[in-house]
Amino acid sequence: MNIGHLDSRLRNCLVTILELENDLDRTHLGPALQNEFSVLKKVVARLEHVSVDEQDVCRIEAATGRFLSELKDTLDNADFGHVSEKRLLQ
């Protein structure tokens, strides 16, 4: 497996989680996750120095999927001050 491909998959997982930071900040989880987001940003900044293999990346992808699944209800129930996506456009 191409190392660049593994790095790309790993970076995709980490960036996907980081993209949730602003939304999660506005939930009850925000304060509890601030430190973790700071650590994750440092990891992403130093990712070129991290060596991973296929098994590592598969585990991280699975963990990312579980994390996103667990957050689904929290994010679905959060009030972000914009129009609900469930509302039909006319």
mmCIF file with all atom_site columns, C-alpha atoms in Angstrom:
data_model
loop_
_atom_site.group_PDB
_atom_site.id
_atom_site.type_symbol
_atom_site.label_atom_id
_atom_site.label_alt_id
_atom_site.label_comp_id
_atom_site.label_asym_id
_atom_site.label_entity_id
_atom_site.label_seq_id
_atom_site.pdbx_PDB_ins_code
_atom_site.Cartn_x
_atom_site.Cartn_y
_atom_site.Cartn_z
_atom_site.occupancy
_atom_site.B_iso_or_equiv
_atom_site.pdbx_formal_charge
_atom_site.auth_seq_id
_atom_site.auth_comp_id
_atom_site.auth_asym_id
_atom_site.auth_atom_id
_atom_site.pdbx_PDB_model_num
ATOM 1  C CA . MET A 1 1  ? 0.000   0.000  0.000  1.00 0.00 ? 1  MET A CA 1
ATOM 2  C CA . ASN A 1 2  ? 1.251   3.452  -0.898 1.00 0.00 ? 2  ASN A CA 1
ATOM 3  C CA . ILE A 1 3  ? 2.375   5.377  2.214  1.00 0.00 ? 3  ILE A CA 1
ATOM 4  C CA . GLY A 1 4  ? 0.978   8.611  0.745  1.00 0.00 ? 4  GLY A CA 1
ATOM 5  C CA . HIS A 1 5  ? -2.410  6.958  0.414  1.00 0.00 ? 5  HIS A CA 1
ATOM 6  C CA . LEU A 1 6  ? -2.334  5.869  4.066  1.00 0.00 ? 6  LEU A CA 1
ATOM 7  C CA . ASP A 1 7  ? -1.318  9.374  5.149  1.00 0.00 ? 7  ASP A CA 1
ATOM 8  C CA . SER A 1 8  ? -4.157  10.824 3.096  1.00 0.00 ? 8  SER A CA 1
ATOM 9  C CA . ARG A 1 9  ? -6.708  8.484  4.679  1.00 0.00 ? 9  ARG A CA 1
ATOM 10 C CA . LEU A 1 10 ? -5.411  9.316  8.159  1.00 0.00 ? 10 LEU A CA 1
ATOM 11 C CA . ARG A 1 11 ? -5.458  13.050 7.477  1.00 0.00 ? 11 ARG A CA 1
ATOM 12 C CA . ASN A 1 12 ? -9.006  12.750 6.132  1.00 0.00 ? 12 ASN A CA 1
ATOM 13 C CA . CYS A 1 13 ? -10.189 11.174 9.400  1.00 0.00 ? 13 CYS A CA 1
ATOM 14 C CA . LEU A 1 14 ? -8.537  13.799 11.572 1.00 0.00 ? 14 LEU A CA 1
ATOM 15 C CA . VAL A 1 15 ? -9.685  16.740 9.460  1.00 0.00 ? 15 VAL A CA 1
ATOM 16 C CA . THR A 1 16 ? -13.236 15.357 9.416  1.00 0.00 ? 16 THR A CA 1
ATOM 17 C CA . ILE A 1 17 ? -13.268 15.453 13.210 1.00 0.00 ? 17 ILE A CA 1
ATOM 18 C CA . LEU A 1 18 ? -11.695 18.915 13.331 1.00 0.00 ? 18 LEU A CA 1
ATOM 19 C CA . GLU A 1 19 ? -14.384 20.242 10.989 1.00 0.00 ? 19 GLU A CA 1
ATOM 20 C CA . LEU A 1 20 ? -16.918 19.506 13.741 1.00 0.00 ? 20 LEU A CA 1
ATOM 21 C CA . GLU A 1 21 ? -15.176 21.727 16.288 1.00 0.00 ? 21 GLU A CA 1
ATOM 22 C CA . ASN A 1 22 ? -17.294 24.852 15.773 1.00 0.00 ? 22 ASN A CA 1
ATOM 23 C CA . ASP A 1 23 ? -20.559 22.912 15.884 1.00 0.00 ? 23 ASP A CA 1
ATOM 24 C CA . LEU A 1 24 ? -19.498 20.906 18.919 1.00 0.00 ? 24 LEU A CA 1
ATOM 25 C CA . ASP A 1 25 ? -18.393 24.079 20.726 1.00 0.00 ? 25 ASP A CA 1
ATOM 26 C CA . ARG A 1 26 ? -22.055 25.099 20.732 1.00 0.00 ? 26 ARG A CA 1
ATOM 27 C CA . THR A 1 27 ? -23.206 21.904 22.430 1.00 0.00 ? 27 THR A CA 1
ATOM 28 C CA . HIS A 1 28 ? -22.911 20.664 25.992 1.00 0.00 ? 28 HIS A CA 1
ATOM 29 C CA . LEU A 1 29 ? -19.805 18.749 24.868 1.00 0.00 ? 29 LEU A CA 1
ATOM 30 C CA . GLY A 1 30 ? -17.896 21.859 23.804 1.00 0.00 ? 30 GLY A CA 1
ATOM 31 C CA . PRO A 1 31 ? -16.030 22.608 27.026 1.00 0.00 ? 31 PRO A CA 1
ATOM 32 C CA . ALA A 1 32 ? -15.090 18.960 27.535 1.00 0.00 ? 32 ALA A CA 1
ATOM 33 C CA . LEU A 1 33 ? -13.637 18.662 24.029 1.00 0.00 ? 33 LEU A CA 1
ATOM 34 C CA . GLN A 1 34 ? -11.582 21.865 23.858 1.00 0.00 ? 34 GLN A CA 1
ATOM 35 C CA . ASN A 1 35 ? -8.360  20.232 25.034 1.00 0.00 ? 35 ASN A CA 1
ATOM 36 C CA . GLU A 1 36 ? -8.835  17.240 22.744 1.00 0.00 ? 36 GLU A CA 1
ATOM 37 C CA . PHE A 1 37 ? -9.272  19.501 19.724 1.00 0.00 ? 37 PHE A CA 1
ATOM 38 C CA . SER A 1 38 ? -6.067  21.341 20.644 1.00 0.00 ? 38 SER A CA 1
ATOM 39 C CA . VAL A 1 39 ? -4.167  18.062 20.818 1.00 0.00 ? 39 VAL A CA 1
ATOM 40 C CA . LEU A 1 40 ? -5.700  16.866 17.547 1.00 0.00 ? 40 LEU A CA 1
ATOM 41 C CA . LYS A 1 41 ? -4.631  20.079 15.792 1.00 0.00 ? 41 LYS A CA 1
ATOM 42 C CA . LYS A 1 42 ? -1.053  19.504 16.963 1.00 0.00 ? 42 LYS A CA 1
ATOM 43 C CA . VAL A 1 43 ? -1.156  15.940 15.650 1.00 0.00 ? 43 VAL A CA 1
ATOM 44 C CA . VAL A 1 44 ? -2.410  17.108 12.249 1.00 0.00 ? 44 VAL A CA 1
ATOM 45 C CA . ALA A 1 45 ? 0.324   19.766 12.111 1.00 0.00 ? 45 ALA A CA 1
ATOM 46 C CA . ARG A 1 46 ? 2.971   17.076 12.690 1.00 0.00 ? 46 ARG A CA 1
ATOM 47 C CA . LEU A 1 47 ? 1.365   14.340 10.633 1.00 0.00 ? 47 LEU A CA 1
ATOM 48 C CA . GLU A 1 48 ? 4.258   14.106 8.191  1.00 0.00 ? 48 GLU A CA 1
ATOM 49 C CA . HIS A 1 49 ? 6.373   12.753 11.061 1.00 0.00 ? 49 HIS A CA 1
ATOM 50 C CA . VAL A 1 50 ? 3.894   9.996  11.919 1.00 0.00 ? 50 VAL A CA 1
ATOM 51 C CA . SER A 1 51 ? 4.400   6.510  10.561 1.00 0.00 ? 51 SER A CA 1
ATOM 52 C CA . VAL A 1 52 ? 1.264   4.407  10.119 1.00 0.00 ? 52 VAL A CA 1
ATOM 53 C CA . ASP A 1 53 ? 0.447   1.096  8.543  1.00 0.00 ? 53 ASP A CA 1
ATOM 54 C CA . GLU A 1 54 ? -2.767  -0.225 7.001  1.00 0.00 ? 54 GLU A CA 1
ATOM 55 C CA . GLN A 1 55 ? -3.989  -1.686 10.311 1.00 0.00 ? 55 GLN A CA 1
ATOM 56 C CA . ASP A 1 56 ? -3.469  1.621  12.132 1.00 0.00 ? 56 ASP A CA 1
ATOM 57 C CA . VAL A 1 57 ? -5.385  3.523  9.495  1.00 0.00 ? 57 VAL A CA 1
ATOM 58 C CA . CYS A 1 58 ? -8.227  0.977  9.444  1.00 0.00 ? 58 CYS A CA 1
ATOM 59 C CA . ARG A 1 59 ? -8.565  1.249  13.235 1.00 0.00 ? 59 ARG A CA 1
ATOM 60 C CA . ILE A 1 60 ? -8.588  5.047  13.067 1.00 0.00 ? 60 ILE A CA 1
ATOM 61 C CA . GLU A 1 61 ? -11.174 5.018  10.267 1.00 0.00 ? 61 GLU A CA 1
ATOM 62 C CA . ALA A 1 62 ? -13.391 2.670  12.311 1.00 0.00 ? 62 ALA A CA 1
ATOM 63 C CA . ALA A 1 63 ? -12.974 4.814  15.436 1.00 0.00 ? 63 ALA A CA 1
ATOM 64 C CA . THR A 1 64 ? -13.799 7.954  13.432 1.00 0.00 ? 64 THR A CA 1
ATOM 65 C CA . GLY A 1 65 ? -16.950 6.287  12.119 1.00 0.00 ? 65 GLY A CA 1
ATOM 66 C CA . ARG A 1 66 ? -18.024 5.314  15.645 1.00 0.00 ? 66 ARG A CA 1
ATOM 67 C CA . PHE A 1 67 ? -17.260 8.814  16.928 1.00 0.00 ? 67 PHE A CA 1
ATOM 68 C CA . LEU A 1 68 ? -19.336 10.429 14.173 1.00 0.00 ? 68 LEU A CA 1
ATOM 69 C CA . SER A 1 69 ? -22.168 7.975  14.782 1.00 0.00 ? 69 SER A CA 1
ATOM 70 C CA . GLU A 1 70 ? -22.186 8.731  18.504 1.00 0.00 ? 70 GLU A CA 1
ATOM 71 C CA . LEU A 1 71 ? -22.249 12.475 17.820 1.00 0.00 ? 71 LEU A CA 1
ATOM 72 C CA . LYS A 1 72 ? -25.105 12.287 15.338 1.00 0.00 ? 72 LYS A CA 1
ATOM 73 C CA . ASP A 1 73 ? -27.882 12.721 17.921 1.00 0.00 ? 73 ASP A CA 1
ATOM 74 C CA . THR A 1 74 ? -25.997 15.498 19.716 1.00 0.00 ? 74 THR A CA 1
ATOM 75 C CA . LEU A 1 75 ? -25.493 17.439 16.513 1.00 0.00 ? 75 LEU A CA 1
ATOM 76 C CA . ASP A 1 76 ? -29.006 16.716 15.229 1.00 0.00 ? 76 ASP A CA 1
ATOM 77 C CA . ASN A 1 77 ? -30.500 18.125 18.442 1.00 0.00 ? 77 ASN A CA 1
ATOM 78 C CA . ALA A 1 78 ? -28.229 21.164 18.670 1.00 0.00 ? 78 ALA A CA 1
ATOM 79 C CA . ASP A 1 79 ? -29.683 24.582 17.970 1.00 0.00 ? 79 ASP A CA 1
ATOM 80 C CA . PHE A 1 80 ? -27.260 26.363 15.685 1.00 0.00 ? 80 PHE A CA 1
ATOM 81 C CA . GLY A 1 81 ? -29.494 29.341 15.059 1.00 0.00 ? 81 GLY A CA 1
ATOM 82 C CA . HIS A 1 82 ? -30.232 28.545 11.440 1.00 0.00 ? 82 HIS A CA 1
ATOM 83 C CA . VAL A 1 83 ? -33.173 27.110 9.586  1.00 0.00 ? 83 VAL A CA 1
ATOM 84 C CA . SER A 1 84 ? -33.773 23.431 10.144 1.00 0.00 ? 84 SER A CA 1
ATOM 85 C CA . GLU A 1 85 ? -32.743 21.209 7.263  1.00 0.00 ? 85 GLU A CA 1
ATOM 86 C CA . LYS A 1 86 ? -35.996 19.318 7.779  1.00 0.00 ? 86 LYS A CA 1
ATOM 87 C CA . ARG A 1 87 ? -38.009 22.308 6.611  1.00 0.00 ? 87 ARG A CA 1
ATOM 88 C CA . LEU A 1 88 ? -39.279 22.025 3.057  1.00 0.00 ? 88 LEU A CA 1
ATOM 89 C CA . LEU A 1 89 ? -38.395 24.733 0.581  1.00 0.00 ? 89 LEU A CA 1
ATOM 90 C CA . GLN A 1 90 ? -41.271 26.086 -1.470 1.00 0.00 ? 90 GLN A CA 1
#
